[in-house]
PDB file of C-alpha atoms in Angstrom:
ATOM      1  CA  MET A  20       0.149  -0.031  -0.375  1.00 51.00           C
ATOM      2  CA  ALA A  21       1.065   3.426  -0.496  1.00 62.00           C
ATOM      3  CA  GLU A  22       1.918   5.858   2.104  1.00 85.00           C
ATOM      4  CA  GLN A  23      -1.401   7.802   3.787  1.00 95.00           C
ATOM      5  CA  ILE A  24      -1.855  11.019   2.052  1.00 97.00           C
ATOM      6  CA  TYR A  25      -2.532  14.040   4.623  1.00 98.00           C
ATOM      7  CA  PHE A  26      -4.587  17.206   4.371  1.00 98.00           C
ATOM      8  CA  GLU A  27      -1.337  18.906   4.659  1.00 97.00           C
ATOM      9  CA  ASP A  28       0.053  17.348   1.674  1.00 96.00           C
ATOM     10  CA  VAL A  29      -2.618  18.778  -1.018  1.00 97.00           C
ATOM     11  CA  GLU A  30      -3.174  21.936  -2.328  1.00 97.00           C
ATOM     12  CA  GLU A  31      -5.508  23.100  -5.200  1.00 98.00           C
ATOM     13  CA  GLY A  32      -3.936  21.876  -8.117  1.00 98.00           C
ATOM     14  CA  THR A  33      -2.345  18.594  -6.687  1.00 98.00           C
ATOM     15  CA  GLU A  34      -2.582  15.620  -8.695  1.00 98.00           C
ATOM     16  CA  VAL A  35      -4.431  12.577  -8.039  1.00 98.00           C
ATOM     17  CA  ALA A  36      -2.214   9.681  -8.634  1.00 97.00           C
ATOM     18  CA  THR A  37      -2.828   7.925 -12.299  1.00 98.00           C
ATOM     19  CA  LEU A  38      -4.696   4.334 -11.991  1.00 98.00           C
ATOM     20  CA  ARG A  39      -3.760   2.244 -14.927  1.00 98.00           C
ATOM     21  CA  LYS A  40      -6.648  -0.324 -15.998  1.00 98.00           C
ATOM     22  CA  ASP A  41      -6.187  -2.882 -18.906  1.00 98.00           C
ATOM     23  CA  PRO A  42     -10.057  -3.966 -19.333  1.00 98.00           C
ATOM     24  CA  THR A  43     -10.300  -7.085 -21.191  1.00 97.00           C
ATOM     25  CA  THR A  44     -13.609  -9.076 -22.522  1.00 97.00           C
ATOM     26  CA  GLN A  45     -13.060 -11.566 -19.819  1.00 97.00           C
ATOM     27  CA  GLN A  46     -13.256  -8.562 -17.373  1.00 98.00           C
ATOM     28  CA  LEU A  47     -16.411  -7.506 -18.663  1.00 98.00           C
ATOM     29  CA  VAL A  48     -18.091 -10.974 -18.340  1.00 98.00           C
ATOM     30  CA  MET A  49     -16.675 -11.528 -14.664  1.00 98.00           C
ATOM     31  CA  TYR A  50     -18.126  -7.579 -13.911  1.00 98.00           C
ATOM     32  CA  ALA A  51     -21.310  -8.816 -15.743  1.00 98.00           C
ATOM     33  CA  GLY A  52     -21.576 -11.564 -13.322  1.00 97.00           C
ATOM     34  CA  ALA A  53     -20.345  -9.966 -10.065  1.00 97.00           C
ATOM     35  CA  SER A  54     -22.864  -7.020 -10.848  1.00 97.00           C
ATOM     36  CA  GLY A  55     -25.848  -8.926 -12.315  1.00 95.00           C
ATOM     37  CA  ASP A  56     -25.767  -6.305 -15.241  1.00 94.00           C
ATOM     38  CA  TYR A  57     -26.262  -8.880 -17.974  1.00 95.00           C
ATOM     39  CA  TYR A  58     -26.977  -6.418 -21.011  1.00 93.00           C
ATOM     40  CA  GLN A  59     -25.631  -8.089 -23.976  1.00 95.00           C
ATOM     41  CA  ILE A  60     -23.838  -5.038 -25.551  1.00 94.00           C
ATOM     42  CA  HIS A  61     -21.022  -5.923 -22.842  1.00 96.00           C
ATOM     43  CA  TYR A  62     -19.894  -9.252 -24.341  1.00 96.00           C
ATOM     44  CA  ASP A  63     -22.109  -9.968 -27.350  1.00 96.00           C
ATOM     45  CA  LEU A  64     -20.278  -8.366 -30.570  1.00 96.00           C
ATOM     46  CA  GLU A  65     -23.440  -8.970 -32.922  1.00 96.00           C
ATOM     47  CA  PHE A  66     -25.879  -7.625 -30.327  1.00 95.00           C
ATOM     48  CA  ALA A  67     -23.644  -4.377 -29.877  1.00 94.00           C
ATOM     49  CA  LYS A  68     -23.612  -4.143 -33.408  1.00 94.00           C
ATOM     50  CA  ASN A  69     -27.318  -4.477 -34.040  1.00 92.00           C
ATOM     51  CA  ASN A  70     -27.586  -1.746 -31.215  1.00 86.00           C
ATOM     52  CA  GLY A  71     -25.429   0.683 -33.494  1.00 86.00           C
ATOM     53  CA  LEU A  72     -22.164   0.297 -31.245  1.00 89.00           C
ATOM     54  CA  PRO A  73     -18.873  -0.164 -32.795  1.00 90.00           C
ATOM     55  CA  ASP A  74     -17.732  -3.255 -30.400  1.00 95.00           C
ATOM     56  CA  VAL A  75     -18.734  -4.418 -27.267  1.00 97.00           C
ATOM     57  CA  ILE A  76     -18.187  -1.672 -24.645  1.00 96.00           C
ATOM     58  CA  LEU A  77     -17.088  -1.329 -21.059  1.00 96.00           C
ATOM     59  CA  HIS A  78     -19.994  -1.292 -18.573  1.00 96.00           C
ATOM     60  CA  GLY A  79     -20.566   2.393 -17.349  1.00 96.00           C
ATOM     61  CA  ALA A  80     -20.497   1.239 -13.611  1.00 97.00           C
ATOM     62  CA  LEU A  81     -17.051  -0.684 -14.380  1.00 98.00           C
ATOM     63  CA  LYS A  82     -15.488   2.598 -15.231  1.00 98.00           C
ATOM     64  CA  ASN A  83     -17.230   4.156 -12.451  1.00 98.00           C
ATOM     65  CA  ALA A  84     -15.519   1.523 -10.171  1.00 98.00           C
ATOM     66  CA  PHE A  85     -12.318   2.429 -11.665  1.00 98.00           C
ATOM     67  CA  LEU A  86     -12.820   6.155 -10.830  1.00 98.00           C
ATOM     68  CA  GLY A  87     -14.103   5.084  -7.194  1.00 98.00           C
ATOM     69  CA  GLN A  88     -10.309   3.368  -7.124  1.00 98.00           C
ATOM     70  CA  VAL A  89      -8.695   6.156  -8.479  1.00 98.00           C
ATOM     71  CA  MET A  90      -9.696   8.015  -5.384  1.00 98.00           C
ATOM     72  CA  THR A  91      -9.854   5.254  -2.499  1.00 98.00           C
ATOM     73  CA  ASP A  92      -6.230   4.326  -3.888  1.00 98.00           C
ATOM     74  CA  TRP A  93      -5.097   8.119  -3.402  1.00 98.00           C
ATOM     75  CA  ILE A  94      -6.675   8.969  -0.133  1.00 98.00           C
ATOM     76  CA  GLY A  95      -5.516   5.757   1.522  1.00 96.00           C
ATOM     77  CA  ASP A  96      -6.766   3.744   4.128  1.00 94.00           C
ATOM     78  CA  TRP A  97      -7.435   6.734   6.577  1.00 96.00           C
ATOM     79  CA  GLY A  98      -9.190   8.788   4.020  1.00 97.00           C
ATOM     80  CA  THR A  99     -12.879   8.868   3.314  1.00 98.00           C
ATOM     81  CA  LEU A 100     -14.858   8.949   0.113  1.00 98.00           C
ATOM     82  CA  LYS A 101     -18.009  11.039   0.657  1.00 98.00           C
ATOM     83  CA  LYS A 102     -19.518  11.832  -2.996  1.00 98.00           C
ATOM     84  CA  LEU A 103     -18.586  10.543  -6.609  1.00 98.00           C
ATOM     85  CA  SER A 104     -20.205  11.290  -9.696  1.00 98.00           C
ATOM     86  CA  VAL A 105     -19.348  10.197 -13.344  1.00 98.00           C
ATOM     87  CA  GLN A 106     -20.875  10.917 -16.513  1.00 97.00           C
ATOM     88  CA  TYR A 107     -20.361   8.586 -19.623  1.00 96.00           C
ATOM     89  CA  ARG A 108     -19.486  10.634 -22.348  1.00 94.00           C
ATOM     90  CA  GLY A 109     -17.421   8.279 -24.857  1.00 92.00           C
ATOM     91  CA  MET A 110     -17.604   4.462 -24.966  1.00 92.00           C
ATOM     92  CA  ASP A 111     -14.595   2.274 -23.853  1.00 95.00           C
ATOM     93  CA  VAL A 112     -13.682  -0.636 -25.492  1.00 95.00           C
ATOM     94  CA  PRO A 113     -11.590  -4.006 -23.917  1.00 97.00           C
ATOM     95  CA  GLY A 114      -8.170  -4.551 -25.451  1.00 96.00           C
ATOM     96  CA  THR A 115      -7.027  -0.653 -25.017  1.00 95.00           C
ATOM     97  CA  PRO A 116      -5.967   0.796 -21.622  1.00 97.00           C
ATOM     98  CA  VAL A 117      -7.547   3.511 -19.688  1.00 98.00           C
ATOM     99  CA  PHE A 118      -6.365   5.839 -17.365  1.00 98.00           C
ATOM    100  CA  GLY A 119      -7.724   7.291 -14.373  1.00 98.00           C
ATOM    101  CA  LYS A 120      -6.535  10.612 -13.325  1.00 98.00           C
ATOM    102  CA  GLY A 121      -7.753  13.753 -10.921  1.00 98.00           C
ATOM    103  CA  VAL A 122      -6.811  16.859  -9.729  1.00 98.00           C
ATOM    104  CA  VAL A 123      -7.784  18.703  -6.605  1.00 98.00           C
ATOM    105  CA  LYS A 124     -10.150  21.947  -7.231  1.00 98.00           C
ATOM    106  CA  LYS A 125     -10.675  22.667  -3.476  1.00 98.00           C
ATOM    107  CA  LYS A 126      -9.556  22.134  -0.053  1.00 98.00           C
ATOM    108  CA  TYR A 127     -11.367  23.373   2.642  1.00 98.00           C
ATOM    109  CA  GLN A 128     -12.668  21.948   6.645  1.00 98.00           C
ATOM    110  CA  LEU A 129     -16.150  21.485   7.032  1.00 97.00           C
ATOM    111  CA  ASP A 130     -17.821  20.430  10.322  1.00 96.00           C
ATOM    112  CA  GLY A 131     -14.684  19.120  11.646  1.00 96.00           C
ATOM    113  CA  GLU A 132     -13.611  17.408   8.849  1.00 97.00           C
ATOM    114  CA  ASN A 133     -10.930  18.153   6.251  1.00 98.00           C
ATOM    115  CA  ILE A 134     -12.258  17.977   2.492  1.00 98.00           C
ATOM    116  CA  VAL A 135     -10.637  17.853  -0.951  1.00 98.00           C
ATOM    117  CA  GLU A 136     -12.664  18.118  -3.807  1.00 98.00           C
ATOM    118  CA  CYS A 137     -11.227  16.697  -7.126  1.00 98.00           C
ATOM    119  CA  GLU A 138     -11.967  16.802 -10.873  1.00 98.00           C
ATOM    120  CA  ILE A 139     -11.400  13.048 -11.840  1.00 98.00           C
ATOM    121  CA  TRP A 140     -11.474  11.624 -15.173  1.00 98.00           C
ATOM    122  CA  LEU A 141     -11.015   8.486 -17.389  1.00 98.00           C
ATOM    123  CA  GLU A 142      -9.001   8.993 -20.505  1.00 97.00           C
ATOM    124  CA  ASP A 143      -8.400   6.816 -23.268  1.00 96.00           C
ATOM    125  CA  HIS A 144      -5.162   5.370 -24.539  1.00 93.00           C
ATOM    126  CA  GLN A 145      -5.112   8.591 -27.098  1.00 94.00           C
ATOM    127  CA  GLY A 146      -5.824  11.102 -24.281  1.00 95.00           C
ATOM    128  CA  GLN A 147      -9.323  11.369 -25.035  1.00 96.00           C
ATOM    129  CA  ARG A 148     -11.758  12.186 -21.749  1.00 97.00           C
ATOM    130  CA  THR A 149     -14.287   9.264 -21.971  1.00 97.00           C
ATOM    131  CA  THR A 150     -15.682   9.751 -18.517  1.00 98.00           C
ATOM    132  CA  PRO A 151     -15.462  12.987 -16.503  1.00 98.00           C
ATOM    133  CA  GLY A 152     -16.588  12.990 -12.845  1.00 98.00           C
ATOM    134  CA  TYR A 153     -16.046  14.515  -9.480  1.00 98.00           C
ATOM    135  CA  ALA A 154     -15.176  13.150  -6.230  1.00 98.00           C
ATOM    136  CA  VAL A 155     -15.319  14.575  -2.741  1.00 98.00           C
ATOM    137  CA  ALA A 156     -13.566  13.135  -0.005  1.00 98.00           C
ATOM    138  CA  ALA A 157     -12.097  13.648   3.619  1.00 98.00           C
ATOM    139  CA  LEU A 158      -8.403  13.317   4.490  1.00 98.00           C
ATOM    140  CA  PRO A 159      -7.009  12.791   7.971  1.00 98.00           C
ATOM    141  CA  GLU A 160      -4.419  15.667   9.435  1.00 96.00           C
ATOM    142  CA  ARG A 161      -0.872  14.855   9.694  1.00 94.00           C
ATOM    143  CA  PRO A 162      -0.106  13.628  13.088  1.00 89.00           C
ATOM    144  CA  GLU A 163       1.806  15.667  15.440  1.00 81.00           C
TER     145      GLU A 163
ATOM    146  CA  MET B  23     -39.066  20.877 -32.644  1.00 46.00           C
ATOM    147  CA  THR B  24     -42.321  19.227 -34.421  1.00 47.00           C
ATOM    148  CA  GLN B  25     -41.459  15.686 -33.105  1.00 60.00           C
ATOM    149  CA  GLU B  26     -44.054  14.435 -30.811  1.00 73.00           C
ATOM    150  CA  SER B  27     -42.970  13.671 -27.557  1.00 85.00           C
ATOM    151  CA  ALA B  28     -42.525  10.038 -26.726  1.00 87.00           C
ATOM    152  CA  ILE B  29     -43.144  10.466 -22.985  1.00 90.00           C
ATOM    153  CA  THR B  30     -46.779   9.805 -22.097  1.00 90.00           C
ATOM    154  CA  PRO B  31     -48.987  11.108 -19.343  1.00 90.00           C
ATOM    155  CA  GLU B  32     -48.643   7.239 -17.707  1.00 90.00           C
ATOM    156  CA  MET B  33     -44.595   7.976 -17.587  1.00 91.00           C
ATOM    157  CA  LYS B  34     -45.015  11.738 -16.126  1.00 92.00           C
ATOM    158  CA  ALA B  35     -47.184  10.146 -12.991  1.00 92.00           C
ATOM    159  CA  ALA B  36     -44.622   7.621 -12.299  1.00 93.00           C
ATOM    160  CA  ILE B  37     -42.334  10.347 -11.241  1.00 95.00           C
ATOM    161  CA  GLY B  38     -41.453  10.386  -7.351  1.00 95.00           C
ATOM    162  CA  VAL B  39     -43.595   7.188  -7.024  1.00 95.00           C
ATOM    163  CA  GLU B  40     -41.155   5.094  -4.591  1.00 96.00           C
ATOM    164  CA  SER B  41     -40.547   1.132  -5.556  1.00 96.00           C
ATOM    165  CA  GLU B  42     -41.091  -1.564  -3.679  1.00 97.00           C
ATOM    166  CA  ALA B  43     -38.337  -2.372  -0.841  1.00 98.00           C
ATOM    167  CA  TYR B  44     -36.012  -5.018  -1.355  1.00 98.00           C
ATOM    168  CA  THR B  45     -33.567  -6.444   1.258  1.00 98.00           C
ATOM    169  CA  ASN B  46     -30.337  -7.481   0.058  1.00 98.00           C
ATOM    170  CA  GLU B  47     -28.120  -9.718   2.320  1.00 98.00           C
ATOM    171  CA  VAL B  48     -24.288  -8.787   1.875  1.00 98.00           C
ATOM    172  CA  GLU B  49     -22.107 -11.902   1.243  1.00 98.00           C
ATOM    173  CA  LYS B  50     -18.539 -11.853   1.920  1.00 97.00           C
ATOM    174  CA  GLY B  51     -17.759 -13.861  -1.300  1.00 97.00           C
ATOM    175  CA  ALA B  52     -20.085 -11.401  -3.305  1.00 98.00           C
ATOM    176  CA  ILE B  53     -17.957  -8.578  -2.255  1.00 98.00           C
ATOM    177  CA  ILE B  54     -14.571 -10.542  -2.689  1.00 98.00           C
ATOM    178  CA  LYS B  55     -16.048 -11.601  -6.148  1.00 98.00           C
ATOM    179  CA  PHE B  56     -16.782  -8.051  -6.976  1.00 98.00           C
ATOM    180  CA  ALA B  57     -13.511  -6.629  -6.019  1.00 98.00           C
ATOM    181  CA  ARG B  58     -11.692  -9.198  -8.362  1.00 98.00           C
ATOM    182  CA  ALA B  59     -14.194  -8.266 -11.176  1.00 98.00           C
ATOM    183  CA  ILE B  60     -13.072  -4.620 -10.912  1.00 98.00           C
ATOM    184  CA  GLY B  61      -9.498  -5.261 -10.533  1.00 98.00           C
ATOM    185  CA  ASP B  62      -8.969  -3.836  -7.200  1.00 98.00           C
ATOM    186  CA  THR B  63      -6.662  -5.560  -4.925  1.00 97.00           C
ATOM    187  CA  ASN B  64      -7.287  -3.113  -2.041  1.00 97.00           C
ATOM    188  CA  PRO B  65      -6.864  -5.740   1.120  1.00 97.00           C
ATOM    189  CA  ILE B  66      -9.846  -3.838   2.931  1.00 97.00           C
ATOM    190  CA  TYR B  67     -12.084  -5.827   0.262  1.00 98.00           C
ATOM    191  CA  ASN B  68     -10.349  -9.549   0.137  1.00 95.00           C
ATOM    192  CA  ASP B  69      -7.962 -10.066   2.854  1.00 96.00           C
ATOM    193  CA  GLU B  70      -9.637 -10.559   6.297  1.00 95.00           C
ATOM    194  CA  GLU B  71      -6.470 -10.565   8.305  1.00 96.00           C
ATOM    195  CA  ALA B  72      -5.504  -6.939   6.853  1.00 95.00           C
ATOM    196  CA  ALA B  73      -8.889  -5.655   6.953  1.00 96.00           C
ATOM    197  CA  ARG B  74      -8.901  -6.680  10.650  1.00 97.00           C
ATOM    198  CA  LYS B  75      -6.215  -4.377  11.483  1.00 95.00           C
ATOM    199  CA  SER B  76      -7.761  -1.298   9.184  1.00 95.00           C
ATOM    200  CA  ARG B  77      -9.834   1.325  10.506  1.00 94.00           C
ATOM    201  CA  TYR B  78     -12.790  -0.691   9.712  1.00 96.00           C
ATOM    202  CA  GLY B  79     -11.757  -3.723  11.629  1.00 96.00           C
ATOM    203  CA  GLY B  80     -12.775  -6.010   8.890  1.00 97.00           C
ATOM    204  CA  LEU B  81     -13.758  -6.664   5.243  1.00 98.00           C
ATOM    205  CA  VAL B  82     -15.619  -3.729   3.515  1.00 98.00           C
ATOM    206  CA  ALA B  83     -17.203  -3.672   0.057  1.00 98.00           C
ATOM    207  CA  PRO B  84     -15.759  -1.482  -2.673  1.00 98.00           C
ATOM    208  CA  PRO B  85     -17.620   1.869  -3.156  1.00 98.00           C
ATOM    209  CA  THR B  86     -19.533   0.729  -6.532  1.00 98.00           C
ATOM    210  CA  PHE B  87     -20.588  -2.740  -4.765  1.00 98.00           C
ATOM    211  CA  PHE B  88     -24.315  -1.449  -4.234  1.00 98.00           C
ATOM    212  CA  ARG B  89     -24.546  -1.781  -7.901  1.00 97.00           C
ATOM    213  CA  SER B  90     -24.711  -5.687  -7.398  1.00 98.00           C
ATOM    214  CA  MET B  91     -28.006  -4.862  -5.486  1.00 98.00           C
ATOM    215  CA  ARG B  92     -31.471  -4.683  -6.560  1.00 96.00           C
ATOM    216  CA  SER B  93     -34.473  -2.625  -5.544  1.00 96.00           C
ATOM    217  CA  GLY B  94     -38.007  -3.888  -5.168  1.00 95.00           C
ATOM    218  CA  PRO B  95     -40.363  -3.937  -8.237  1.00 94.00           C
ATOM    219  CA  MET B  96     -41.504  -0.394  -9.291  1.00 91.00           C
ATOM    220  CA  LYS B  97     -45.170   0.135  -8.059  1.00 90.00           C
ATOM    221  CA  VAL B  98     -45.930   2.019 -11.482  1.00 86.00           C
ATOM    222  CA  ASP B  99     -43.774   0.374 -14.275  1.00 77.00           C
ATOM    223  CA  VAL B 100     -42.155   2.870 -16.778  1.00 85.00           C
ATOM    224  CA  GLN B 101     -41.249   1.500 -20.149  1.00 84.00           C
ATOM    225  CA  SER B 102     -39.371   3.430 -22.464  1.00 89.00           C
ATOM    226  CA  PRO B 103     -40.566   3.047 -26.372  1.00 89.00           C
ATOM    227  CA  TYR B 104     -36.985   2.268 -27.162  1.00 92.00           C
ATOM    228  CA  SER B 105     -35.415  -0.980 -26.722  1.00 88.00           C
ATOM    229  CA  ALA B 106     -31.591   0.009 -26.917  1.00 86.00           C
ATOM    230  CA  ASN B 107     -30.055   1.514 -23.658  1.00 85.00           C
ATOM    231  CA  LEU B 108     -26.928   3.088 -22.041  1.00 86.00           C
ATOM    232  CA  ASP B 109     -26.019   4.203 -18.951  1.00 91.00           C
ATOM    233  CA  GLY B 110     -25.571   8.061 -18.725  1.00 94.00           C
ATOM    234  CA  GLY B 111     -23.836   8.031 -15.094  1.00 97.00           C
ATOM    235  CA  SER B 112     -24.089   8.174 -11.659  1.00 98.00           C
ATOM    236  CA  GLU B 113     -23.778  10.271  -8.626  1.00 98.00           C
ATOM    237  CA  TRP B 114     -23.205   8.786  -5.366  1.00 98.00           C
ATOM    238  CA  GLU B 115     -23.187  10.042  -1.715  1.00 98.00           C
ATOM    239  CA  TYR B 116     -21.683   7.417   0.711  1.00 98.00           C
ATOM    240  CA  TYR B 117     -22.755   7.524   4.723  1.00 98.00           C
ATOM    241  CA  GLU B 118     -21.611   4.288   5.925  1.00 98.00           C
ATOM    242  CA  PRO B 119     -19.503   1.307   5.267  1.00 98.00           C
ATOM    243  CA  VAL B 120     -21.089  -1.834   3.879  1.00 98.00           C
ATOM    244  CA  ARG B 121     -19.979  -5.196   5.831  1.00 98.00           C
ATOM    245  CA  PRO B 122     -20.255  -8.876   5.082  1.00 98.00           C
ATOM    246  CA  GLY B 123     -23.358  -9.402   6.970  1.00 98.00           C
ATOM    247  CA  ASP B 124     -24.983  -6.240   6.152  1.00 98.00           C
ATOM    248  CA  ARG B 125     -28.697  -6.484   5.253  1.00 98.00           C
ATOM    249  CA  ILE B 126     -29.112  -3.630   2.837  1.00 98.00           C
ATOM    250  CA  THR B 127     -32.882  -2.155   1.791  1.00 98.00           C
ATOM    251  CA  VAL B 128     -33.203  -0.657  -1.501  1.00 98.00           C
ATOM    252  CA  THR B 129     -35.910   1.621  -2.562  1.00 98.00           C
ATOM    253  CA  THR B 130     -35.720   3.628  -6.145  1.00 97.00           C
ATOM    254  CA  LYS B 131     -37.848   6.158  -7.777  1.00 97.00           C
ATOM    255  CA  ILE B 132     -37.690   7.947 -10.905  1.00 96.00           C
ATOM    256  CA  SER B 133     -37.080  11.921 -10.383  1.00 96.00           C
ATOM    257  CA  ASN B 134     -37.012  12.859 -13.948  1.00 96.00           C
ATOM    258  CA  ILE B 135     -37.853  11.958 -17.375  1.00 96.00           C
ATOM    259  CA  PHE B 136     -36.823  14.134 -20.663  1.00 95.00           C
ATOM    260  CA  GLU B 137     -36.211  13.838 -24.312  1.00 94.00           C
ATOM    261  CA  ARG B 138     -33.144  15.157 -26.353  1.00 92.00           C
ATOM    262  CA  ALA B 139     -31.965  14.589 -29.687  1.00 90.00           C
ATOM    263  CA  GLY B 140     -28.690  13.015 -30.211  1.00 80.00           C
ATOM    264  CA  ARG B 141     -26.461  11.239 -32.509  1.00 77.00           C
ATOM    265  CA  LEU B 142     -28.647   8.239 -31.766  1.00 78.00           C
ATOM    266  CA  GLY B 143     -31.563  10.120 -32.964  1.00 86.00           C
ATOM    267  CA  ASN B 144     -33.972  10.840 -30.461  1.00 89.00           C
ATOM    268  CA  MET B 145     -33.212   9.693 -26.889  1.00 93.00           C
ATOM    269  CA  MET B 146     -35.118   9.523 -23.536  1.00 95.00           C
ATOM    270  CA  PHE B 147     -33.344  10.309 -20.673  1.00 95.00           C
ATOM    271  CA  ILE B 148     -34.535   8.500 -17.430  1.00 96.00           C
ATOM    272  CA  GLN B 149     -33.129   9.783 -14.208  1.00 97.00           C
ATOM    273  CA  ARG B 150     -33.725   7.450 -10.797  1.00 97.00           C
ATOM    274  CA  GLU B 151     -32.981   7.921  -7.179  1.00 98.00           C
ATOM    275  CA  THR B 152     -31.881   4.835  -5.442  1.00 98.00           C
ATOM    276  CA  LYS B 153     -31.530   4.562  -1.528  1.00 98.00           C
ATOM    277  CA  TYR B 154     -29.444   2.056   0.132  1.00 98.00           C
ATOM    278  CA  VAL B 155     -29.970   1.638   3.854  1.00 98.00           C
ATOM    279  CA  ASN B 156     -28.735  -0.770   6.344  1.00 98.00           C
ATOM    280  CA  GLN B 157     -29.939  -3.005   9.145  1.00 98.00           C
ATOM    281  CA  PHE B 158     -29.754  -0.059  11.544  1.00 98.00           C
ATOM    282  CA  GLY B 159     -31.845   2.003   9.711  1.00 98.00           C
ATOM    283  CA  SER B 160     -29.100   4.359   8.734  1.00 98.00           C
ATOM    284  CA  THR B 161     -28.210   5.526   5.036  1.00 98.00           C
ATOM    285  CA  ALA B 162     -25.560   3.805   3.675  1.00 98.00           C
ATOM    286  CA  ALA B 163     -25.428   5.369   0.162  1.00 98.00           C
ATOM    287  CA  ILE B 164     -27.685   7.599  -2.307  1.00 98.00           C
ATOM    288  CA  GLN B 165     -27.357   6.710  -5.801  1.00 98.00           C
ATOM    289  CA  ARG B 166     -28.714   8.850  -8.600  1.00 98.00           C
ATOM    290  CA  THR B 167     -28.572   7.300 -12.124  1.00 97.00           C
ATOM    291  CA  THR B 168     -29.260   8.501 -15.815  1.00 97.00           C
ATOM    292  CA  GLY B 169     -30.608   5.982 -18.128  1.00 95.00           C
ATOM    293  CA  ILE B 170     -30.662   6.663 -21.613  1.00 93.00           C
ATOM    294  CA  SER B 171     -32.764   4.720 -24.283  1.00 93.00           C
ATOM    295  CA  TYR B 172     -33.032   5.262 -28.140  1.00 90.00           C
ATOM    296  CA  GLN B 173     -34.164   3.193 -31.271  1.00 87.00           C
ATOM    297  CA  PRO B 174     -31.730   0.599 -32.506  1.00 81.00           C
ATOM    298  CA  PRO B 175     -30.570   1.989 -36.504  1.00 76.00           C
ATOM    299  CA  ASP B 176     -31.920  -1.748 -37.508  1.00 63.00           C
ATOM    300  CA  GLU B 177     -35.444  -1.253 -36.244  1.00 54.00           C
ATOM    301  CA  SER B 178     -36.084   2.596 -37.533  1.00 47.00           C
TER     302      SER B 178
END
């Protein structure tokens, strides 16, 4: 595990650590089984094409999970994820990597908590942001 | 726009009507399987010993594990006239961790329905708000989703 990040360590503009994911068709099937989302556009190529899609595509919710991990990896064991939002603007297909990234937009204290707000996103291997999002988390203070 | 709206009065009337409740039993194996499926190796999701030493004192579920839960049936069923569906996005609020053995009661309701012309033709957007309440009566999370439906090209 990475070292714990503290509220004192971040400023507006601090980058969230990048998370690389290499989704495969196998992962889409595993996600279908684990989530119960068996919509065929995620594993049946013929079905996907008949729906006007270029290929089978990643479940939006799997990309949501990737962005959740971007945050939970970065805030560490003592950070608390409070809000997470994602919009599926572009489709991602298996077989190419996606990169989860983020940047701190705001930092403040509220009701005794150390809050950071982050713009987060997934981009494809060509640098296109397919999945923008936003997250709010509480970070611990550096111990004395 | 002269195109007739595909949103019927019945659909409008369904906005705000809460579904039946359904209680999901959270199994440890389901959490581990979900974490493996999303490729998240954080030990708090799959390593009992490490998780016990963490601030949570045991295994917890990843933030989007709620996607594996279901709500009760809608009291008023809304069917989009279009058969192809896409997920537009989610907004989550998190309040309580989810642990193996929890019983999470899920209800959902439609919060908004609207239409827009997009690259796949006329698209219908159905927004839902889903609430996840644990066995102690505490809201663990709220999810707001946007479902998009459209006419598949070969049926137009």
